[in-house]
């Protein structure tokens, strides 16, 4: 199959390139223009992740189904004390203008009440420091999406203009406008900005690294072209998925990270092996076939050999990554299923570009890649390129490193495990969070708005815990007295009728709606046994349900990934020892990466350097993403290394020699690919959205740890200690391998 694909691409490269050009352009147009004018970013959602069938999700559904008001937008006026003389008139005029907007049902401000701000009922609308007030606008719950958008646009415009209208009575008046829709828009806009920032940093630096690896722009540009095609096609595919699944806004950044990294990884391996095969065919050959007008036998042979070796490795590497990410589909939360589906799709696109587009570009360049590039002629660069450019020698820095490791394998293994264990320590105090507005950067308009409400208008802030009860208001009020007896509960709001249900607001004795006190309060409320049905929701309740959903499905997800990975590595190596070793080393590597992330983000040790404010925990779904994507990337490099070791072992080399040769032949590619993918992930750390920053950082650390401690030290040392037992398998499995083996 791989040989046939190489032959086909070698004979029709322009067709392959044209097809990818059309597909990429069409996908980008679809994502940016959309169907019916709705772009990809407009189809994405955000907010606390929901867990289908959970108690908190059911409570949220009941609240939405019985809501009498639609979308709400608020204006926080500052620098205008409500007692200011002459302030009631411009506020009244604003109220009239807002009420006249089609779709607005209620406008609430302290001056609309009898006696104005002096009315006790106005207290929730007045700032604690008496320096400002709130204006709240509610829309009709029955508006269509188009009608709601039009009404919101007009209301927001009026509210933004309001401080200027109040200037005559209160010269120092300023205002902040906020609401759920505006928060969602702010997060989506931040996703777009972070995507542009990440790509602007990652792509140029990645290209520079590849120039150093290949010694020229021509070879370096090919994986980059594949990455660009993968990004464009991936965006169009994600747009299509948005019609099948609810996708979180951050999915675009995360899958773009993956798309760039894997495309460059795979393209790097293909280009490097192609140059190696060209050298074998041309260096010292007596009879080199002549080029023909449209066909060069040397190029075709090199390309077919490349596809039969590196192409096969890339394909099965992609399968291992896809399997790891597909494990997310086993979980219940929609956000994880969305990441899983999108991730699998972009992996398939990345491998498709590496196995069709990149070989087509190689075919057109022909034999030129064996010649030194123009960059190598730049004074001072030749020395660097001699040491970074790809080589096919069996002796070099990596074989010497392997030889040193093999002299003291036990010491190296124990030392590597000790370092990885030390890095893993912070995992043991990891706090899982489902944050909301905290994901936006400090100082952003919507985050400032929410923080102002919490600080200056605590009475108007929604309680951290909400309880939906199927009972009467009288019974709910009586039960509320029992709730106030819970140590973690500060107060309980009066019951509010919600159709056939009653809503109780429970205020925990803490400012942290997702912290330990709030979680304990939720658990205590749920442990009560009233004579009627209740459902508890809120940030802490959502966190508890999300974490439980992960725990419930983790065995299934892990089982699928472990079983599939074991089978694949067994078919590649014929060993049952190597798959077990790979799974164990990858687990230790992942634990170390998670430990570093906890130290940096939860403990806040890198707040200043990375420009963020810690939420006191790690987002629940971020942990799942890091495990899935990090494990996939680790298996990526495992396959790269094992394929070359197995190739040498099958050629009759002893185990230790095969390890040295395999590391020498793959070490440069692994470290180069790792450096590039670290650059890609680090580019997204410079964004502002906390989730993207954390994912980029954690995956960069995961790749760094895996490509250095694990691949260069731990794997060679363990394979040396195991010796011939690396390749052991029971006899019946040996027969299975002989029949179904995956080999060059």
XYZ file of C-alpha atoms in Angstrom:
744
model
C 0.000 0.000 0.000
C 2.735 2.475 0.963
C 4.893 1.546 -2.017
C 1.924 2.029 -4.353
C 1.135 5.395 -2.806
C 4.753 6.489 -3.297
C 4.672 5.435 -6.939
C 1.338 7.204 -7.533
C 2.509 10.458 -5.943
C 5.829 10.351 -7.814
C 4.001 10.106 -11.148
C 1.235 12.658 -10.479
C 2.634 15.236 -8.008
C 0.933 18.251 -9.585
C -2.482 16.619 -9.262
C -1.939 15.993 -5.548
C -0.772 19.570 -4.976
C -3.721 21.011 -6.929
C -6.215 18.918 -4.940
C -4.747 20.101 -1.644
C -4.733 23.722 -2.832
C -8.441 23.549 -3.699
C -9.323 21.699 -0.487
C -7.382 24.129 1.713
C -8.758 27.263 0.043
C -12.317 25.944 0.212
C -11.968 24.970 3.872
C -10.561 28.367 4.867
C -13.367 30.133 2.999
C -15.948 27.938 4.720
C -14.508 28.636 8.182
C -14.124 32.400 7.714
C -17.288 33.097 5.707
C -19.498 30.201 6.803
C -22.838 29.090 5.509
C -25.446 31.817 5.618
C -22.856 34.273 6.937
C -22.244 32.403 10.222
C -18.497 31.884 10.648
C -16.728 29.151 12.586
C -16.096 31.383 15.608
C -19.759 32.427 15.709
C -20.792 28.773 15.927
C -18.622 28.040 18.960
C -19.884 28.177 22.543
C -18.249 28.788 25.899
C -19.059 28.720 29.586
C -19.024 26.064 32.298
C -18.835 22.601 30.696
C -22.054 20.625 31.038
C -22.331 16.953 31.985
C -25.349 15.281 30.305
C -27.604 13.588 32.848
C -25.887 15.096 35.896
C -27.719 16.777 38.765
C -26.240 20.224 38.076
C -27.129 20.035 34.375
C -30.707 19.007 35.170
C -31.022 21.950 37.582
C -29.746 24.345 34.917
C -32.254 22.939 32.418
C -35.152 23.479 34.833
C -34.051 27.063 35.486
C -33.821 27.798 31.744
C -37.134 26.117 30.920
C -39.006 28.112 33.555
C -37.269 31.459 33.117
C -39.719 34.303 32.534
C -37.057 36.734 31.306
C -34.622 36.357 28.464
C -31.092 37.705 28.098
C -30.046 40.364 30.617
C -27.570 43.239 30.140
C -26.383 45.536 32.908
C -24.673 48.902 33.185
C -22.475 49.653 36.195
C -22.326 53.427 36.658
C -19.369 54.690 38.709
C -18.467 58.181 39.830
C -22.133 59.181 40.061
C -23.526 58.987 43.628
C -27.289 58.210 43.465
C -27.976 61.231 45.708
C -26.511 63.590 43.079
C -28.977 66.369 42.328
C -30.443 66.284 38.828
C -29.337 62.695 38.130
C -32.849 61.240 38.075
C -33.805 63.099 34.847
C -31.094 61.730 32.500
C -31.479 58.250 34.018
C -35.229 58.463 33.394
C -34.635 59.509 29.774
C -32.253 56.544 29.349
C -34.914 54.246 30.809
C -37.478 55.465 28.298
C -35.103 54.936 25.378
C -34.279 51.415 26.554
C -37.937 50.520 27.110
C -38.712 51.649 23.551
C -36.334 49.018 22.079
C -38.252 46.123 20.531
C -37.850 43.054 22.714
C -37.070 44.830 25.995
C -39.495 43.795 28.742
C -38.078 45.389 31.908
C -35.614 48.163 32.729
C -34.618 48.383 36.385
C -32.709 51.222 38.044
C -32.899 52.789 41.520
C -34.656 55.927 40.209
C -37.591 53.918 38.816
C -38.801 53.037 42.329
C -41.067 55.207 44.517
C -38.801 57.490 46.578
C -35.944 56.571 44.239
C -32.628 55.423 45.771
C -34.027 56.015 49.267
C -36.409 53.077 48.796
C -35.062 50.018 50.710
C -35.857 47.877 47.654
C -33.214 49.825 45.716
C -30.379 48.597 47.966
C -29.193 45.776 45.601
C -28.886 48.385 42.820
C -26.674 50.739 44.848
C -22.900 50.423 45.206
C -21.688 49.653 48.714
C -19.577 52.808 48.667
C -22.587 54.836 47.399
C -20.531 56.044 44.431
C -22.624 54.419 41.707
C -25.630 52.327 40.747
C -26.861 49.597 38.405
C -29.156 49.717 35.381
C -30.480 46.261 34.438
C -32.238 45.493 31.142
C -34.155 42.229 30.586
C -35.218 40.983 27.160
C -38.260 38.922 26.244
C -37.609 35.190 26.650
C -39.601 34.383 23.480
C -37.472 36.384 21.033
C -35.991 34.608 18.044
C -32.214 34.509 17.785
C -32.211 37.260 15.151
C -34.597 39.444 17.194
C -32.506 38.933 20.346
C -29.281 39.849 18.532
C -30.843 43.036 17.153
C -32.264 44.021 20.542
C -28.968 43.319 22.319
C -27.019 45.392 19.824
C -29.314 48.386 20.324
C -29.434 48.024 24.129
C -25.647 47.702 24.455
C -25.155 50.790 22.276
C -27.515 52.832 24.476
C -25.862 51.616 27.684
C -22.374 52.426 26.395
C -23.513 55.967 25.585
C -25.196 56.414 28.989
C -22.213 57.784 30.988
C -21.849 60.612 28.484
C -25.547 61.470 28.926
C -25.029 61.626 32.700
C -22.010 63.952 32.485
C -24.005 67.165 32.954
C -25.392 66.028 36.324
C -22.378 63.896 37.335
C -19.197 65.047 35.513
C -17.188 62.071 36.830
C -19.590 59.399 35.618
C -18.132 56.327 33.896
C -19.703 53.008 33.006
C -19.131 49.312 32.365
C -21.541 47.190 30.331
C -21.722 43.434 30.794
C -23.860 40.346 30.450
C -23.704 36.671 29.541
C -23.685 37.265 25.780
C -20.971 39.887 26.066
C -18.840 37.531 28.159
C -19.200 34.793 25.521
C -18.283 37.263 22.784
C -15.244 38.415 24.774
C -13.970 34.849 25.179
C -14.552 34.060 21.491
C -12.740 37.232 20.412
C -9.875 36.359 22.740
C -9.680 32.905 21.150
C -9.289 34.522 17.709
C -6.626 36.935 18.960
C -4.695 34.159 20.714
C -4.843 32.001 17.580
C -3.300 34.814 15.521
C -0.670 35.477 18.209
C 0.270 31.815 18.474
C 0.580 31.303 14.730
C 2.529 34.550 14.266
C 5.123 33.358 16.781
C 5.138 29.621 16.110
C 5.311 29.381 12.323
C 8.297 31.697 11.635
C 10.367 30.261 14.500
C 9.479 26.696 13.464
C 10.633 27.501 9.925
C 13.936 28.841 11.255
C 14.508 25.666 13.280
C 13.806 23.512 10.220
C 16.274 25.533 8.150
C 18.886 24.643 10.773
C 17.825 20.987 10.644
C 17.863 20.666 6.856
C 20.481 23.271 6.007
C 18.268 25.129 3.546
C 14.906 26.764 2.928
C 13.736 24.375 0.217
C 13.616 21.247 2.384
C 12.449 23.235 5.426
C 9.522 24.772 3.565
C 7.877 21.445 2.716
C 6.727 20.441 6.220
C 5.629 24.071 6.650
C 3.449 23.899 3.519
C 1.946 20.702 4.907
C 1.250 22.440 8.224
C -0.489 25.371 6.524
C -2.655 22.994 4.483
C -3.487 21.066 7.668
C -4.482 24.251 9.512
C -6.748 25.451 6.701
C -8.387 22.090 6.092
C -8.710 21.502 9.818
C -10.600 24.764 10.346
C -13.092 23.811 7.628
C -13.527 20.352 9.119
C -14.097 21.754 12.605
C -16.734 24.041 11.079
C -18.525 20.952 9.779
C -18.246 19.248 13.175
C -19.897 22.269 14.809
C -23.161 21.161 13.177
C -22.877 17.737 14.823
C -21.417 18.612 18.240
C -21.374 21.533 20.675
C -17.784 22.766 20.401
C -16.093 24.996 22.959
C -14.397 28.140 21.644
C -10.967 26.934 22.761
C -11.205 23.843 20.529
C -9.937 25.901 17.570
C -6.702 26.857 19.319
C -6.069 23.402 20.745
C -6.603 21.556 17.455
C -4.520 24.186 15.625
C -1.712 23.503 18.106
C -1.984 19.814 17.361
C -2.292 20.328 13.620
C 0.847 22.468 13.351
C 2.894 20.234 15.617
C 2.001 16.910 14.034
C 2.172 18.178 10.451
C 5.693 19.471 11.001
C 6.676 16.313 12.928
C 5.505 14.007 10.161
C 6.760 16.220 7.343
C 10.161 16.381 9.028
C 10.400 12.592 9.140
C 9.322 12.184 5.497
C 11.716 14.837 4.147
C 14.626 13.561 6.241
C 14.149 9.940 5.131
C 13.777 11.021 1.490
C 17.129 12.828 1.615
C 18.666 9.773 3.247
C 17.351 7.506 0.473
C 18.567 9.924 -2.219
C 22.059 9.853 -0.708
C 22.034 6.047 -0.663
C 21.015 5.934 -4.334
C 23.353 8.653 -5.574
C 26.456 8.535 -3.366
C 28.979 6.141 -4.826
C 26.524 4.522 -7.230
C 28.110 3.225 -10.444
C 25.058 3.249 -12.658
C 22.680 6.082 -11.767
C 19.565 6.099 -13.968
C 19.270 9.222 -16.105
C 16.415 11.640 -15.675
C 13.650 11.502 -18.187
C 11.617 14.464 -19.259
C 8.701 13.861 -16.897
C 10.003 11.032 -14.798
C 13.161 10.483 -12.760
C 13.631 6.814 -11.709
C 15.938 7.817 -8.852
C 13.344 10.190 -7.405
C 10.586 7.619 -7.743
C 12.692 4.918 -6.102
C 13.690 7.229 -3.240
C 10.093 8.280 -2.743
C 8.817 4.695 -2.765
C 11.434 3.656 -0.231
C 10.567 6.677 1.883
C 6.880 5.823 1.896
C 7.619 2.169 2.676
C 9.689 3.135 5.726
C 9.073 6.654 7.063
C 5.604 6.759 5.493
C 4.661 3.570 7.285
C 6.079 4.922 10.552
C 4.164 8.176 10.149
C 0.940 6.316 9.434
C 1.128 4.081 12.501
C 2.392 6.934 14.642
C -0.705 8.895 13.639
C -2.848 5.895 14.511
C -1.392 5.842 18.041
C -2.009 9.578 18.474
C -5.566 9.257 17.137
C -6.240 6.346 19.507
C -5.031 8.400 22.483
C -7.225 11.356 21.569
C -10.190 9.124 20.700
C -10.205 8.067 24.341
C -11.853 11.444 25.045
C -14.943 10.232 23.158
C -15.591 7.732 25.950
C -16.350 10.525 28.441
C -19.795 12.034 29.004
C -19.047 15.793 28.979
C -19.748 17.314 25.564
C -16.653 19.495 25.756
C -14.364 16.439 25.924
C -16.239 14.624 23.167
C -15.886 17.736 21.004
C -12.151 17.927 21.635
C -11.851 14.207 20.957
C -13.692 14.305 17.633
C -11.905 17.440 16.421
C -8.540 16.090 17.564
C -8.932 12.794 15.720
C -9.947 14.630 12.551
C -6.929 16.966 12.583
C -4.577 14.019 13.206
C -5.985 12.332 10.105
C -5.562 15.544 8.116
C -1.975 15.980 9.355
C -1.009 12.457 8.312
C -2.780 12.897 4.970
C -0.752 16.020 4.135
C 2.473 14.333 5.252
C 1.822 11.274 3.084
C 0.500 12.984 -0.039
C 1.229 16.727 -0.206
C 4.775 16.634 1.179
C 5.830 13.682 -1.053
C 4.335 15.508 -4.057
C 6.485 18.546 -3.277
C 9.510 16.279 -2.859
C 8.836 14.708 -6.240
C 8.843 18.104 -7.930
C 12.146 19.101 -6.304
C 13.723 15.884 -7.510
C 17.428 15.523 -6.706
C 17.964 19.115 -5.582
C 17.608 18.227 -1.893
C 20.941 16.403 -1.851
C 22.769 19.602 -2.767
C 23.729 22.141 -0.057
C 21.240 24.995 0.204
C 22.039 28.663 -0.272
C 21.811 29.161 3.491
C 24.879 26.967 3.980
C 26.933 29.482 2.015
C 26.229 32.299 4.476
C 29.470 33.080 6.377
C 29.420 31.607 9.873
C 26.372 29.386 9.292
C 28.181 26.484 7.657
C 29.734 25.449 10.996
C 26.286 25.421 12.655
C 24.604 23.593 9.789
C 27.286 20.907 9.716
C 26.183 20.033 13.243
C 22.441 20.492 12.892
C 21.739 19.373 9.332
C 20.337 15.856 8.950
C 22.823 13.062 8.329
C 22.587 9.336 7.599
C 25.742 8.272 9.457
C 25.507 5.502 12.031
C 28.011 7.260 14.275
C 27.417 10.624 15.859
C 26.302 12.498 18.958
C 23.283 10.284 19.629
C 25.090 6.981 19.206
C 27.804 8.266 21.569
C 25.111 9.294 24.071
C 23.581 5.810 23.832
C 26.987 4.216 24.368
C 27.524 6.273 27.544
C 24.052 5.324 28.790
C 24.761 1.652 28.091
C 27.916 1.718 30.206
C 25.815 2.495 33.339
C 22.204 1.670 32.375
C 20.926 1.008 35.898
C 22.300 4.282 37.243
C 20.837 6.220 34.283
C 17.446 4.556 34.644
C 17.235 5.218 38.398
C 18.437 8.806 37.956
C 15.875 9.486 35.224
C 13.065 8.004 37.299
C 14.151 10.067 40.312
C 13.990 13.312 38.328
C 10.613 12.393 36.829
C 9.322 11.444 40.286
C 10.458 14.761 41.739
C 8.699 16.673 38.958
C 5.540 14.639 39.636
C 5.248 15.583 43.332
C 2.920 18.628 42.859
C 0.309 16.338 41.245
C -0.599 15.052 44.702
C -2.113 18.413 45.728
C -3.767 19.216 42.395
C -7.117 21.047 42.672
C -9.603 20.610 39.837
C -11.669 23.668 38.864
C -14.366 24.626 36.371
C -13.694 28.348 36.091
C -15.782 30.887 34.258
C -14.884 34.554 33.987
C -11.481 33.813 35.579
C -10.374 32.387 32.230
C -10.306 35.892 30.746
C -7.183 37.975 31.430
C -7.171 40.379 34.362
C -8.119 43.852 33.138
C -10.381 42.680 30.301
C -13.666 44.576 30.119
C -15.991 41.694 30.983
C -13.832 40.312 33.770
C -13.600 43.802 35.301
C -17.382 44.118 35.044
C -17.997 40.828 36.895
C -15.413 41.672 39.563
C -17.003 45.101 40.090
C -20.424 43.505 40.591
C -18.987 41.028 43.108
C -17.123 43.732 45.032
C -19.546 46.669 44.979
C -22.950 44.973 44.535
C -22.784 41.713 46.531
C -26.554 41.711 47.089
C -27.212 41.659 43.335
C -24.670 38.915 42.627
C -26.144 35.481 41.969
C -25.542 33.026 44.817
C -22.724 30.521 44.291
C -25.084 27.603 44.967
C -28.610 27.283 43.592
C -31.088 24.636 44.673
C -34.121 23.739 42.566
C -36.857 22.035 44.600
C -40.109 20.433 43.447
C -42.264 21.699 46.293
C -44.232 24.698 47.510
C -42.705 28.004 48.527
C -43.829 27.419 52.132
C -42.116 24.029 52.412
C -39.008 25.426 50.729
C -38.895 28.318 53.210
C -39.135 25.895 56.116
C -36.363 23.741 54.640
C -34.208 26.859 54.163
C -33.881 27.079 57.955
C -32.226 23.644 57.888
C -29.864 24.831 55.148
C -28.715 27.796 57.232
C -27.545 25.323 59.867
C -24.867 23.943 57.535
C -21.503 25.292 58.810
C -20.297 26.288 55.321
C -23.506 28.248 54.518
C -23.581 31.969 55.314
C -27.216 32.668 54.307
C -30.085 31.457 52.154
C -32.078 33.761 49.870
C -35.901 33.752 50.109
C -37.479 31.090 47.845
C -38.487 32.239 44.342
C -41.252 30.570 42.380
C -40.015 28.863 39.210
C -43.086 27.432 37.503
C -43.939 24.253 39.389
C -40.540 24.433 41.110
C -38.979 26.696 43.746
C -35.484 28.205 43.501
C -33.352 28.706 46.611
C -30.126 30.699 46.506
C -27.556 29.366 48.976
C -24.642 31.684 49.750
C -21.564 29.823 50.927
C -19.300 31.363 53.538
C -16.562 32.125 50.993
C -15.704 34.421 48.089
C -14.478 31.462 46.022
C -17.469 29.879 44.289
C -15.470 26.817 43.281
C -13.234 26.428 46.334
C -13.233 23.800 49.105
C -15.784 25.637 51.276
C -18.293 25.898 48.402
C -17.735 22.249 47.463
C -18.291 21.134 51.052
C -21.480 23.201 51.178
C -22.771 21.559 47.976
C -22.029 18.102 49.335
C -23.756 18.937 52.625
C -26.881 20.194 50.808
C -26.967 17.075 48.645
C -26.601 14.849 51.705
C -29.822 16.244 53.202
C -32.978 14.236 52.668
C -36.022 16.549 52.424
C -39.468 15.188 51.640
C -39.274 16.456 48.038
C -36.937 16.248 45.050
C -34.025 18.695 44.844
C -31.275 19.464 42.330
C -28.161 21.493 43.226
C -26.184 23.547 40.693
C -23.555 26.283 40.584
C -19.818 26.364 39.951
C -18.881 24.009 42.797
C -21.707 21.582 41.968
C -20.657 21.580 38.336
C -17.052 20.815 39.333
C -18.126 17.906 41.524
C -20.302 16.426 38.763
C -17.627 16.936 36.093
C -14.933 15.286 38.209
C -17.238 12.352 38.972
C -18.006 11.982 35.264
C -14.258 11.746 34.577
C -13.782 9.164 37.322
C -16.731 7.065 36.123
C -15.534 6.803 32.511
C -11.757 6.915 33.078
C -11.384 3.094 33.271
C -13.161 2.693 29.918
C -11.159 5.466 28.220
C -7.851 4.239 29.637
C -8.705 0.639 28.783
C -9.420 1.509 25.136
C -6.191 3.499 24.753
C -4.010 0.940 26.559
C -5.429 -2.039 24.666
C -5.206 -0.390 21.244
C -1.698 0.955 21.902
C -0.512 -2.420 23.183
C -1.817 -4.225 20.089
C -0.276 -1.682 17.719
C 3.164 -1.753 19.355
C 3.059 -5.545 19.525
C 2.349 -5.764 15.798
C 5.248 -3.368 15.153
C 7.802 -5.099 17.395
C 6.605 -8.669 17.986
C 7.206 -8.085 21.699
C 4.888 -7.901 24.694
C 7.657 -6.355 26.836
C 8.170 -3.210 24.750
C 4.461 -2.153 24.773
C 4.287 -2.582 28.568
C 7.525 -0.618 29.002
C 6.262 2.123 26.676
C 2.989 2.468 28.587
C 4.802 2.678 31.931
C 7.431 5.196 30.803
C 4.786 7.375 29.149
C 2.718 7.348 32.340
C 5.696 8.528 34.405
C 6.478 11.193 31.787
C 2.887 12.473 31.837
C 2.844 12.619 35.647
C 5.967 14.786 35.561
C 4.394 17.140 33.008
C 1.216 17.485 35.067
C 3.323 18.148 38.161
C 5.147 21.008 36.451
C 1.805 22.457 35.278
C 0.383 22.351 38.837
C 3.527 24.039 40.175
C 3.340 26.757 37.510
C -0.406 27.450 37.242
C -2.174 26.225 40.380
C 0.584 27.233 42.781
C 1.149 30.408 40.749
C 4.936 30.155 40.571
C 5.005 31.441 36.982
C 2.228 34.056 37.278
C 4.561 36.968 36.617
C 6.581 35.346 33.843
C 3.572 34.005 31.924
C 1.262 36.958 32.738
C -1.766 35.287 34.333
C -3.582 35.156 37.655
C -3.952 31.706 39.182
C -7.473 30.423 39.801
C -6.156 28.200 42.593
C -6.586 25.051 40.536
C -6.359 23.387 37.132
C -9.346 23.247 34.792
C -10.875 19.770 34.889
C -11.044 19.328 31.135
C -7.507 20.689 30.682
C -6.193 17.750 32.723
C -8.051 15.325 30.442
C -6.697 17.090 27.342
C -3.105 17.034 28.592
C -3.299 13.325 29.373
C -4.861 12.455 26.005
C -2.740 14.726 23.814
C 0.440 14.282 25.871
C 0.171 10.495 25.762
C -0.403 10.653 22.014
C 2.671 12.823 21.432
C 4.777 10.560 23.659
C 3.693 7.542 21.614
C 4.518 9.547 18.499
C 8.183 9.747 19.493
C 8.122 6.173 20.807
C 7.108 4.931 17.372
C 9.754 7.112 15.683
C 12.478 5.596 17.897
C 11.248 1.991 17.966
C 10.830 1.825 14.186
C 14.540 2.574 13.661
C 15.673 0.274 16.487
C 13.502 -2.553 15.133
C 14.777 -1.900 11.612
C 18.371 -2.351 12.826
C 17.463 -5.380 14.974
C 15.698 -7.079 12.061
C 18.829 -6.490 9.967
C 20.708 -8.818 12.342
C 22.272 -6.353 14.770
C 22.566 -7.300 18.465
C 20.144 -5.575 20.850
C 22.566 -2.987 22.258
C 23.943 -2.102 18.842
C 20.401 -1.814 17.444
C 19.558 0.624 20.252
C 22.625 2.750 19.476
C 22.005 2.778 15.728
C 18.282 3.391 16.157
C 18.882 6.318 18.498
C 21.486 7.801 16.140
C 19.161 7.518 13.133
C 16.083 8.858 14.920
C 17.572 11.063 17.643
C 18.127 14.059 15.394
C 14.576 13.840 14.051
C 13.066 13.350 17.521
C 14.932 16.278 19.066
C 14.334 18.513 16.037
C 10.629 17.633 15.926
C 10.410 18.136 19.693
C 12.100 21.528 19.478
C 9.708 22.619 16.749
C 6.610 21.406 18.569
C 7.823 23.100 21.781
C 8.152 26.330 19.794
C 4.624 25.855 18.425
C 3.107 25.220 21.852
C 5.105 28.034 23.471
C 3.766 30.439 20.842
C 0.295 29.883 22.260
C 1.508 30.503 25.820
C 1.851 34.163 24.767
C -1.939 34.341 24.289
C -4.216 35.743 26.993
C -6.877 33.044 27.484
C -5.897 31.000 30.531
C -7.016 27.620 29.160
C -4.972 27.979 25.966
C -1.986 29.267 27.935
C -2.131 26.264 30.290
C -2.570 23.695 27.499
C 0.273 25.186 25.445
C 2.591 25.280 28.451
C 1.775 21.768 29.676
C 2.170 20.157 26.248
C 5.450 22.002 25.654
C 6.720 20.646 28.990
C 5.405 17.166 28.141
C 7.303 17.131 24.844
C 10.460 18.536 26.451
C 10.459 15.906 29.197
C 9.635 13.085 26.806
C 12.177 13.969 24.126
C 15.024 14.394 26.598
C 14.753 12.362 29.792
C 12.533 9.615 28.384
C 13.634 9.022 24.763
C 17.333 9.880 25.167
C 17.990 8.338 28.601
C 15.186 6.211 30.067
C 14.325 4.191 26.955
C 17.937 3.324 25.978
C 18.795 2.403 29.579
C 15.775 0.142 30.070
C 16.227 -1.524 26.678
C 19.873 -2.153 27.528
C 18.975 -3.679 30.892
C 16.314 -5.896 29.338
C 18.613 -7.032 26.534
C 17.153 -9.844 24.447
C 14.072 -9.934 26.681
C 12.951 -6.717 24.942
C 11.781 -8.883 22.070
C 10.119 -11.651 24.073
C 6.574 -12.847 23.426
C 4.737 -16.127 24.129
C 4.887 -18.629 21.278
C 1.228 -18.307 20.348
C 1.648 -14.527 20.062
C 4.764 -15.021 17.962
C 2.597 -16.897 15.484
C 0.086 -14.016 15.548
C 2.876 -11.518 14.888
C 4.285 -13.521 11.974
C 0.883 -13.357 10.311
C -0.098 -9.739 11.060
C 3.250 -8.004 11.603
C 3.700 -4.322 10.738
C 7.228 -4.036 9.365
C 9.236 -2.176 6.747
